[in-house]
Amino acid sequence: MKKPVRGSSLQLFLTGLITLLVLLTAFSLGYFYDRAMQRQLISAQHQLFNYASNQVAANIRENGARAEVITDLIAHSGLASAHSDAQRAIFIPQLVATLQANPALQAVYMGYDNGDFFLVRRLDAAAKQALSDAPPLSIWVVQYAHQQPNGQTLQRFEFLSSTLENVGQWHTDVHYDPRQRPWYQAASHANAPIQTPPYTFATTRQPGVTYARKGKSNGGIAGADVLLITASQVLTSNRPSQHAQLALVDATHNTLLSTISQTAGKSPAPLSRLDSPPLAALGQTWLPGRHPPATVTVAGEQWHVSASQLRKASDGQGLYLAMVMPDAELLAESQAIARQAAWGPAIILLLMLPLGWLLARFLIKPIQQLVLASERIRSMDFTHAPLPHTQVRELNDLIDASESMKVTIRDFIGLSRQIISENALEPLLKMVLETTMRALSAEHGGLWLHDGKQLSPSASHDQDGKALTLGPLALDNSLVRDSLASVGAPLQLTLSADQTPPAIHALLIHEHTVLTLLPLQLESKELLGLLVLSSESTSETAAQIHRLSYMKALASFAAIAIDNRRLVAAQQALMNALVELIAGAIDAKSPYTGGHCQRVPEIAQALAEAAHQATEGPFANFTLSPSDREALYIASWLHDCGKVTTPEYVVDKPTKLQTLYDRLHEIRMRFEVLKRDADIVYWRGVAAGGNASVLAVERDALKAQLDDDFRFVARCNQGGEFMRDEDLERLRQIAERQWTRTLDDRIGLGPIERIRLRKLPAPTLPVQEPLLADKPEHCIARRPGDHIPANNRWGFNMKEPELLQNLGELYNLSIRRGTLTDEERYIINEHITETIKMLTALPFPQHLAQVPEIAGGHHERMDGKGYPRGLKGSDMSIMARIMAIADVFEALTASDRPYKPAKTLSEALAIMQYMVADQHLDGELFQLFLQSGLWHSYSALHLSPEQRDVDDIAGFLDTKPGPTKH
């Protein structure tokens, strides 16, 4: 670094000059202090007044801007074309919400070109005083007005509570035609929102302004009344002093608001008639259209006057803020100073001016250059532009400090960018350690992180990058306590081996090593870790102190970065735990799903990794980024999250008649009734004199037939055999057998079942019913919300059954294969649509936007015959096709499904081989699945020895798949 140029001492030069100037000007300070203080106080008063006027103007403008927007929205809403009270009442909640969101609004309304009028008003204290008949619970009032042929106006007032319930109403025929109001007439001739001059509202007698806007197609005028009462609060809170008095007046100097009187409920009074003598005196001397006087005098006391125009008066809507303040209060401080320093001659200051001018000329040039250099630094411009040195030592030191500051800031920003750009915690720790070692020129360094119990070593190496062996540090260790006692500043100690704990012995260089300890702490004083650097020697030079300060700033920034990374890692761990928790809950919901949601991710992630590792073949260009891995992780764990909406009795349906219980019990009871009926017929026949032997034979034959028929029905209910045509015919014959019901089947039911039976006529009891019934109430229709729109935003094209459910007994027993009806199979298949809906509704960040597509594609086929979207292989991502492979293989080999035995490995691979040939699965991914050995490693972990019956996969590689695209 170039040696700085030294010059004469500016401090000595200025000290002598200032001493002379102080002696010469001591006698003249009083006068100039008085004048300067008066100007400053008057200027300060004007600034305070301007601030108050700006606040009032801003308050009026803000409320006015809101009112203009509101009237524009109302004028172009459906309210403008509403022709009846019922149509207009629909908009009451919206208008009430608008009034709630804008406290300055008194009322919003709509005047129609036929003379109708519709208004919603808040019932504040002034409104309730005007509408004295308002019910106590009323918060809002709605006014409806209609012009009658006889020239009268029929008006109705509805009073609403806070929940918009009608708590009262009354009618009046007082004439009111909105078309005759100034706001209506002004807005009807304007193509933009208009505002009226401030005036007192007729109903509440409060000062305010009306904003109006012509509606669409000249349908009427929308209006809003804005109170000026909030401006009064601004006036009161912005008085420059205790005795200052302010007033808000219109173009004719009528007082709308003031700080000394309440004008609400009264007509605007002229300024000259106020109860305040100073304001009244101002009103008498201040003529409209003229500038106000600078002062007014009241009872011998002079008052300073300030006035500001808040709105131009060219349209007759001028608005002014006026203030009067006693001069004695305004100038009290300056007069006190003048009394203390009024004895100095003014001529001395004139003699000092040339000396000041020469001194400024001598110093101005380098200072200007230094200012420009500082501006460049402030603009983050660190380009090299050396400043010239002067003959003044202090200026040279300042220039050197500026250059040093620029270099330090540039280096700090560069290091900060590197730290911010590093997302992983371990590389970040290494970067922090390397940066601090380089800043201090340290030979060894170690970084410990607080793990909740102690400080554990997390990064360490010497200046050559060789790792060091460090141990944990207890929080009560003396070095840790001393570093914390330094309040975050670097602590330097020269210690020997016997003075240091064994945990940091690896940092020692020789017998006496200088250790620099820097705690990593947040602003809350929470300890995150400890940095320990070792060097051979140190000295208390300015450069060394500078480096330690630099290290402190860098450590503070690093602590925040480390804390952010740990928080991100903790949030990621929490999210992963929640994802796995949801998947585990789905698996636990039904024994029929087992560990499906937990094993599919294992297969999917391993197969994706195999594709990523491929260096040749169709997946040579396929890569997995960290975002892709995270997306696949979430999608694979949540690929069946829609099953939370699938009824358990459908997923777990073991028999055909199973719903929430097995309805075979009802049918068995009917057979029992028929067998009892056979006994009754027998005994009645005997009682009537019939042949007991013949009757007994008939009874026993009927019972035997009933027993055999029930065994057949029970066998059909199990669904283990394919139903032949002759089996279906026998079911129909059994169903035709009649039994007698004598009890009402419509009592004691829940509301939903009562609704289904309401449309059906009730039979007269007793009634004959078929033994196996397909009743109308068994057919449950789809509600509007159960349909998937044709052009839905998810692209679903699954064909819906006509019914939501069909619980018919004969219909269910007639299922040819398995236990599910078409309606129930559709309900099960709907789990994938629910999965896509649920995942699409989650606010995934951009790098996880593909999660719904990956999770929602495992039931699609390569030939486009899958569901729910009917996508082809070319329409799906590779990871979505990987999910299909993983889902099928796990389902085939799972051994925890009570409803089916697990497939052996050979059976599962043969089925998948056929599915590839049938264009169900991606053939190239299936080949990768086999050739990567994934099937073998998975089976070794999750399949029983009896299932592992494959040693050679050659026979499964010949699938002849159709063409697919990646």
PDB file of N, CA, C and O in Angstrom, residues 16-60:
ATOM      1  N   GLY A  16      -6.334  27.766  16.121  1.00  0.00           N
ATOM      2  CA  GLY A  16      -5.943  29.163  16.264  1.00  0.00           C
ATOM      3  C   GLY A  16      -6.946  30.111  15.639  1.00  0.00           C
ATOM      4  O   GLY A  16      -7.268  31.161  16.191  1.00  0.00           O
ATOM      5  N   LEU A  17      -7.449  29.758  14.455  1.00  0.00           N
ATOM      6  CA  LEU A  17      -8.405  30.625  13.767  1.00  0.00           C
ATOM      7  C   LEU A  17      -9.710  30.725  14.540  1.00  0.00           C
ATOM      8  O   LEU A  17     -10.261  31.826  14.714  1.00  0.00           O
ATOM      9  N   ILE A  18     -10.212  29.564  15.000  1.00  0.00           N
ATOM     10  CA  ILE A  18     -11.488  29.565  15.716  1.00  0.00           C
ATOM     11  C   ILE A  18     -11.369  30.336  17.030  1.00  0.00           C
ATOM     12  O   ILE A  18     -12.303  31.048  17.442  1.00  0.00           O
ATOM     13  N   THR A  19     -10.198  30.205  17.702  1.00  0.00           N
ATOM     14  CA  THR A  19     -10.008  30.966  18.949  1.00  0.00           C
ATOM     15  C   THR A  19     -10.127  32.464  18.698  1.00  0.00           C
ATOM     16  O   THR A  19     -10.786  33.200  19.461  1.00  0.00           O
ATOM     17  N   LEU A  20      -9.508  32.936  17.628  1.00  0.00           N
ATOM     18  CA  LEU A  20      -9.588  34.340  17.269  1.00  0.00           C
ATOM     19  C   LEU A  20     -11.018  34.750  16.943  1.00  0.00           C
ATOM     20  O   LEU A  20     -11.500  35.803  17.370  1.00  0.00           O
ATOM     21  N   LEU A  21     -11.708  33.919  16.162  1.00  0.00           N
ATOM     22  CA  LEU A  21     -13.074  34.250  15.759  1.00  0.00           C
ATOM     23  C   LEU A  21     -14.007  34.284  16.958  1.00  0.00           C
ATOM     24  O   LEU A  21     -14.914  35.136  17.035  1.00  0.00           O
ATOM     25  N   VAL A  22     -13.821  33.345  17.902  1.00  0.00           N
ATOM     26  CA  VAL A  22     -14.687  33.326  19.084  1.00  0.00           C
ATOM     27  C   VAL A  22     -14.508  34.612  19.890  1.00  0.00           C
ATOM     28  O   VAL A  22     -15.478  35.209  20.374  1.00  0.00           O
ATOM     29  N   LEU A  23     -13.225  35.045  20.048  1.00  0.00           N
ATOM     30  CA  LEU A  23     -12.978  36.270  20.792  1.00  0.00           C
ATOM     31  C   LEU A  23     -13.598  37.477  20.105  1.00  0.00           C
ATOM     32  O   LEU A  23     -14.104  38.396  20.771  1.00  0.00           O
ATOM     33  N   LEU A  24     -13.541  37.535  18.764  1.00  0.00           N
ATOM     34  CA  LEU A  24     -14.060  38.687  18.034  1.00  0.00           C
ATOM     35  C   LEU A  24     -15.578  38.717  17.988  1.00  0.00           C
ATOM     36  O   LEU A  24     -16.183  39.804  17.918  1.00  0.00           O
ATOM     37  N   THR A  25     -16.196  37.541  17.982  1.00  0.00           N
ATOM     38  CA  THR A  25     -17.663  37.497  17.800  1.00  0.00           C
ATOM     39  C   THR A  25     -18.436  37.292  19.087  1.00  0.00           C
ATOM     40  O   THR A  25     -19.675  37.257  19.057  1.00  0.00           O
ATOM     41  N   ALA A  26     -17.743  37.175  20.206  1.00  0.00           N
ATOM     42  CA  ALA A  26     -18.449  36.869  21.454  1.00  0.00           C
ATOM     43  C   ALA A  26     -19.484  37.927  21.801  1.00  0.00           C
ATOM     44  O   ALA A  26     -20.514  37.616  22.392  1.00  0.00           O
ATOM     45  N   PHE A  27     -19.155  39.236  21.448  1.00  0.00           N
ATOM     46  CA  PHE A  27     -20.061  40.318  21.826  1.00  0.00           C
ATOM     47  C   PHE A  27     -21.235  40.500  20.871  1.00  0.00           C
ATOM     48  O   PHE A  27     -22.100  41.318  21.128  1.00  0.00           O
ATOM     49  N   SER A  28     -21.225  39.805  19.720  1.00  0.00           N
ATOM     50  CA  SER A  28     -22.289  40.026  18.727  1.00  0.00           C
ATOM     51  C   SER A  28     -23.230  38.824  18.553  1.00  0.00           C
ATOM     52  O   SER A  28     -24.147  38.865  17.730  1.00  0.00           O
ATOM     53  N   LEU A  29     -23.004  37.797  19.334  1.00  0.00           N
ATOM     54  CA  LEU A  29     -23.797  36.584  19.117  1.00  0.00           C
ATOM     55  C   LEU A  29     -25.270  36.761  19.488  1.00  0.00           C
ATOM     56  O   LEU A  29     -26.148  36.157  18.872  1.00  0.00           O
ATOM     57  N   GLY A  30     -25.509  37.581  20.509  1.00  0.00           N
ATOM     58  CA  GLY A  30     -26.887  37.695  20.969  1.00  0.00           C
ATOM     59  C   GLY A  30     -27.847  38.140  19.899  1.00  0.00           C
ATOM     60  O   GLY A  30     -28.918  37.543  19.694  1.00  0.00           O
ATOM     61  N   TYR A  31     -27.432  39.208  19.181  1.00  0.00           N
ATOM     62  CA  TYR A  31     -28.319  39.760  18.162  1.00  0.00           C
ATOM     63  C   TYR A  31     -28.608  38.740  17.063  1.00  0.00           C
ATOM     64  O   TYR A  31     -29.760  38.515  16.674  1.00  0.00           O
ATOM     65  N   PHE A  32     -27.551  38.152  16.572  1.00  0.00           N
ATOM     66  CA  PHE A  32     -27.745  37.216  15.460  1.00  0.00           C
ATOM     67  C   PHE A  32     -28.447  35.925  15.900  1.00  0.00           C
ATOM     68  O   PHE A  32     -29.205  35.317  15.141  1.00  0.00           O
ATOM     69  N   TYR A  33     -28.154  35.535  17.147  1.00  0.00           N
ATOM     70  CA  TYR A  33     -28.890  34.389  17.658  1.00  0.00           C
ATOM     71  C   TYR A  33     -30.388  34.675  17.687  1.00  0.00           C
ATOM     72  O   TYR A  33     -31.218  33.821  17.352  1.00  0.00           O
ATOM     73  N   ASP A  34     -30.735  35.871  18.121  1.00  0.00           N
ATOM     74  CA  ASP A  34     -32.152  36.228  18.205  1.00  0.00           C
ATOM     75  C   ASP A  34     -32.809  36.200  16.839  1.00  0.00           C
ATOM     76  O   ASP A  34     -33.881  35.620  16.654  1.00  0.00           O
ATOM     77  N   ARG A  35     -32.131  36.858  15.847  1.00  0.00           N
ATOM     78  CA  ARG A  35     -32.725  36.880  14.508  1.00  0.00           C
ATOM     79  C   ARG A  35     -32.793  35.475  13.904  1.00  0.00           C
ATOM     80  O   ARG A  35     -33.802  35.083  13.296  1.00  0.00           O
ATOM     81  N   ALA A  36     -31.701  34.758  14.040  1.00  0.00           N
ATOM     82  CA  ALA A  36     -31.683  33.415  13.454  1.00  0.00           C
ATOM     83  C   ALA A  36     -32.714  32.507  14.123  1.00  0.00           C
ATOM     84  O   ALA A  36     -33.409  31.730  13.452  1.00  0.00           O
ATOM     85  N   MET A  37     -32.821  32.629  15.453  1.00  0.00           N
ATOM     86  CA  MET A  37     -33.769  31.774  16.152  1.00  0.00           C
ATOM     87  C   MET A  37     -35.196  32.123  15.779  1.00  0.00           C
ATOM     88  O   MET A  37     -36.047  31.233  15.635  1.00  0.00           O
ATOM     89  N   GLN A  38     -35.462  33.445  15.593  1.00  0.00           N
ATOM     90  CA  GLN A  38     -36.807  33.814  15.166  1.00  0.00           C
ATOM     91  C   GLN A  38     -37.138  33.209  13.810  1.00  0.00           C
ATOM     92  O   GLN A  38     -38.220  32.674  13.594  1.00  0.00           O
ATOM     93  N   ARG A  39     -36.160  33.338  12.895  1.00  0.00           N
ATOM     94  CA  ARG A  39     -36.411  32.759  11.567  1.00  0.00           C
ATOM     95  C   ARG A  39     -36.605  31.240  11.660  1.00  0.00           C
ATOM     96  O   ARG A  39     -37.472  30.672  10.994  1.00  0.00           O
ATOM     97  N   GLN A  40     -35.779  30.623  12.480  1.00  0.00           N
ATOM     98  CA  GLN A  40     -35.896  29.169  12.598  1.00  0.00           C
ATOM     99  C   GLN A  40     -37.215  28.764  13.227  1.00  0.00           C
ATOM    100  O   GLN A  40     -37.867  27.813  12.789  1.00  0.00           O
ATOM    101  N   LEU A  41     -37.613  29.501  14.265  1.00  0.00           N
ATOM    102  CA  LEU A  41     -38.870  29.150  14.921  1.00  0.00           C
ATOM    103  C   LEU A  41     -40.060  29.385  14.003  1.00  0.00           C
ATOM    104  O   LEU A  41     -40.996  28.595  13.947  1.00  0.00           O
ATOM    105  N   ILE A  42     -40.009  30.533  13.282  1.00  0.00           N
ATOM    106  CA  ILE A  42     -41.104  30.794  12.332  1.00  0.00           C
ATOM    107  C   ILE A  42     -41.103  29.745  11.229  1.00  0.00           C
ATOM    108  O   ILE A  42     -42.152  29.220  10.820  1.00  0.00           O
ATOM    109  N   SER A  43     -39.895  29.428  10.752  1.00  0.00           N
ATOM    110  CA  SER A  43     -39.803  28.383   9.723  1.00  0.00           C
ATOM    111  C   SER A  43     -40.300  27.041  10.253  1.00  0.00           C
ATOM    112  O   SER A  43     -41.021  26.306   9.561  1.00  0.00           O
ATOM    113  N   ALA A  44     -39.902  26.738  11.500  1.00  0.00           N
ATOM    114  CA  ALA A  44     -40.358  25.469  12.089  1.00  0.00           C
ATOM    115  C   ALA A  44     -41.873  25.463  12.251  1.00  0.00           C
ATOM    116  O   ALA A  44     -42.549  24.449  12.010  1.00  0.00           O
ATOM    117  N   GLN A  45     -42.391  26.660  12.666  1.00  0.00           N
ATOM    118  CA  GLN A  45     -43.854  26.735  12.809  1.00  0.00           C
ATOM    119  C   GLN A  45     -44.540  26.525  11.474  1.00  0.00           C
ATOM    120  O   GLN A  45     -45.547  25.832  11.384  1.00  0.00           O
ATOM    121  N   HIS A  46     -43.975  27.151  10.411  1.00  0.00           N
ATOM    122  CA  HIS A  46     -44.562  26.963   9.084  1.00  0.00           C
ATOM    123  C   HIS A  46     -44.447  25.500   8.641  1.00  0.00           C
ATOM    124  O   HIS A  46     -45.369  24.964   8.005  1.00  0.00           O
ATOM    125  N   GLN A  47     -43.328  24.880   8.976  1.00  0.00           N
ATOM    126  CA  GLN A  47     -43.187  23.470   8.604  1.00  0.00           C
ATOM    127  C   GLN A  47     -44.218  22.610   9.335  1.00  0.00           C
ATOM    128  O   GLN A  47     -44.834  21.704   8.741  1.00  0.00           O
ATOM    129  N   LEU A  48     -44.410  22.890  10.626  1.00  0.00           N
ATOM    130  CA  LEU A  48     -45.421  22.131  11.366  1.00  0.00           C
ATOM    131  C   LEU A  48     -46.815  22.375  10.807  1.00  0.00           C
ATOM    132  O   LEU A  48     -47.636  21.463  10.684  1.00  0.00           O
ATOM    133  N   PHE A  49     -47.056  23.667  10.469  1.00  0.00           N
ATOM    134  CA  PHE A  49     -48.369  23.961   9.909  1.00  0.00           C
ATOM    135  C   PHE A  49     -48.539  23.289   8.548  1.00  0.00           C
ATOM    136  O   PHE A  49     -49.596  22.734   8.238  1.00  0.00           O
ATOM    137  N   ASN A  50     -47.479  23.368   7.716  1.00  0.00           N
ATOM    138  CA  ASN A  50     -47.571  22.694   6.406  1.00  0.00           C
ATOM    139  C   ASN A  50     -47.783  21.204   6.578  1.00  0.00           C
ATOM    140  O   ASN A  50     -48.505  20.559   5.811  1.00  0.00           O
ATOM    141  N   TYR A  51     -47.118  20.649   7.594  1.00  0.00           N
ATOM    142  CA  TYR A  51     -47.325  19.212   7.850  1.00  0.00           C
ATOM    143  C   TYR A  51     -48.783  18.948   8.229  1.00  0.00           C
ATOM    144  O   TYR A  51     -49.402  17.989   7.749  1.00  0.00           O
ATOM    145  N   ALA A  52     -49.330  19.826   9.100  1.00  0.00           N
ATOM    146  CA  ALA A  52     -50.729  19.631   9.494  1.00  0.00           C
ATOM    147  C   ALA A  52     -51.654  19.766   8.298  1.00  0.00           C
ATOM    148  O   ALA A  52     -52.579  18.976   8.108  1.00  0.00           O
ATOM    149  N   SER A  53     -51.398  20.819   7.448  1.00  0.00           N
ATOM    150  CA  SER A  53     -52.253  20.989   6.271  1.00  0.00           C
ATOM    151  C   SER A  53     -52.107  19.828   5.310  1.00  0.00           C
ATOM    152  O   SER A  53     -53.083  19.374   4.708  1.00  0.00           O
ATOM    153  N   ASN A  54     -50.872  19.334   5.176  1.00  0.00           N
ATOM    154  CA  ASN A  54     -50.674  18.170   4.300  1.00  0.00           C
ATOM    155  C   ASN A  54     -51.399  16.954   4.852  1.00  0.00           C
ATOM    156  O   ASN A  54     -51.962  16.148   4.094  1.00  0.00           O
ATOM    157  N   GLN A  55     -51.381  16.800   6.176  1.00  0.00           N
ATOM    158  CA  GLN A  55     -52.086  15.672   6.773  1.00  0.00           C
ATOM    159  C   GLN A  55     -53.587  15.770   6.522  1.00  0.00           C
ATOM    160  O   GLN A  55     -54.240  14.789   6.181  1.00  0.00           O
ATOM    161  N   VAL A  56     -54.132  16.991   6.720  1.00  0.00           N
ATOM    162  CA  VAL A  56     -55.569  17.172   6.479  1.00  0.00           C
ATOM    163  C   VAL A  56     -55.897  16.934   5.011  1.00  0.00           C
ATOM    164  O   VAL A  56     -56.858  16.247   4.656  1.00  0.00           O
ATOM    165  N   ALA A  57     -55.064  17.535   4.118  1.00  0.00           N
ATOM    166  CA  ALA A  57     -55.311  17.350   2.688  1.00  0.00           C
ATOM    167  C   ALA A  57     -55.200  15.893   2.297  1.00  0.00           C
ATOM    168  O   ALA A  57     -56.002  15.374   1.508  1.00  0.00           O
ATOM    169  N   ALA A  58     -54.197  15.222   2.857  1.00  0.00           N
ATOM    170  CA  ALA A  58     -54.027  13.796   2.545  1.00  0.00           C
ATOM    171  C   ALA A  58     -55.211  12.997   3.048  1.00  0.00           C
ATOM    172  O   ALA A  58     -55.687  12.063   2.381  1.00  0.00           O
ATOM    173  N   ASN A  59     -55.713  13.387   4.242  1.00  0.00           N
ATOM    174  CA  ASN A  59     -56.875  12.683   4.783  1.00  0.00           C
ATOM    175  C   ASN A  59     -58.085  12.853   3.873  1.00  0.00           C
ATOM    176  O   ASN A  59     -58.791  11.897   3.564  1.00  0.00           O
ATOM    177  N   ILE A  60     -58.285  14.096   3.417  1.00  0.00           N
ATOM    178  CA  ILE A  60     -59.433  14.353   2.541  1.00  0.00           C
ATOM    179  C   ILE A  60     -59.245  13.661   1.196  1.00  0.00           C
ATOM    180  O   ILE A  60     -60.161  13.054   0.642  1.00  0.00           O
TER     181      ILE A  60
END
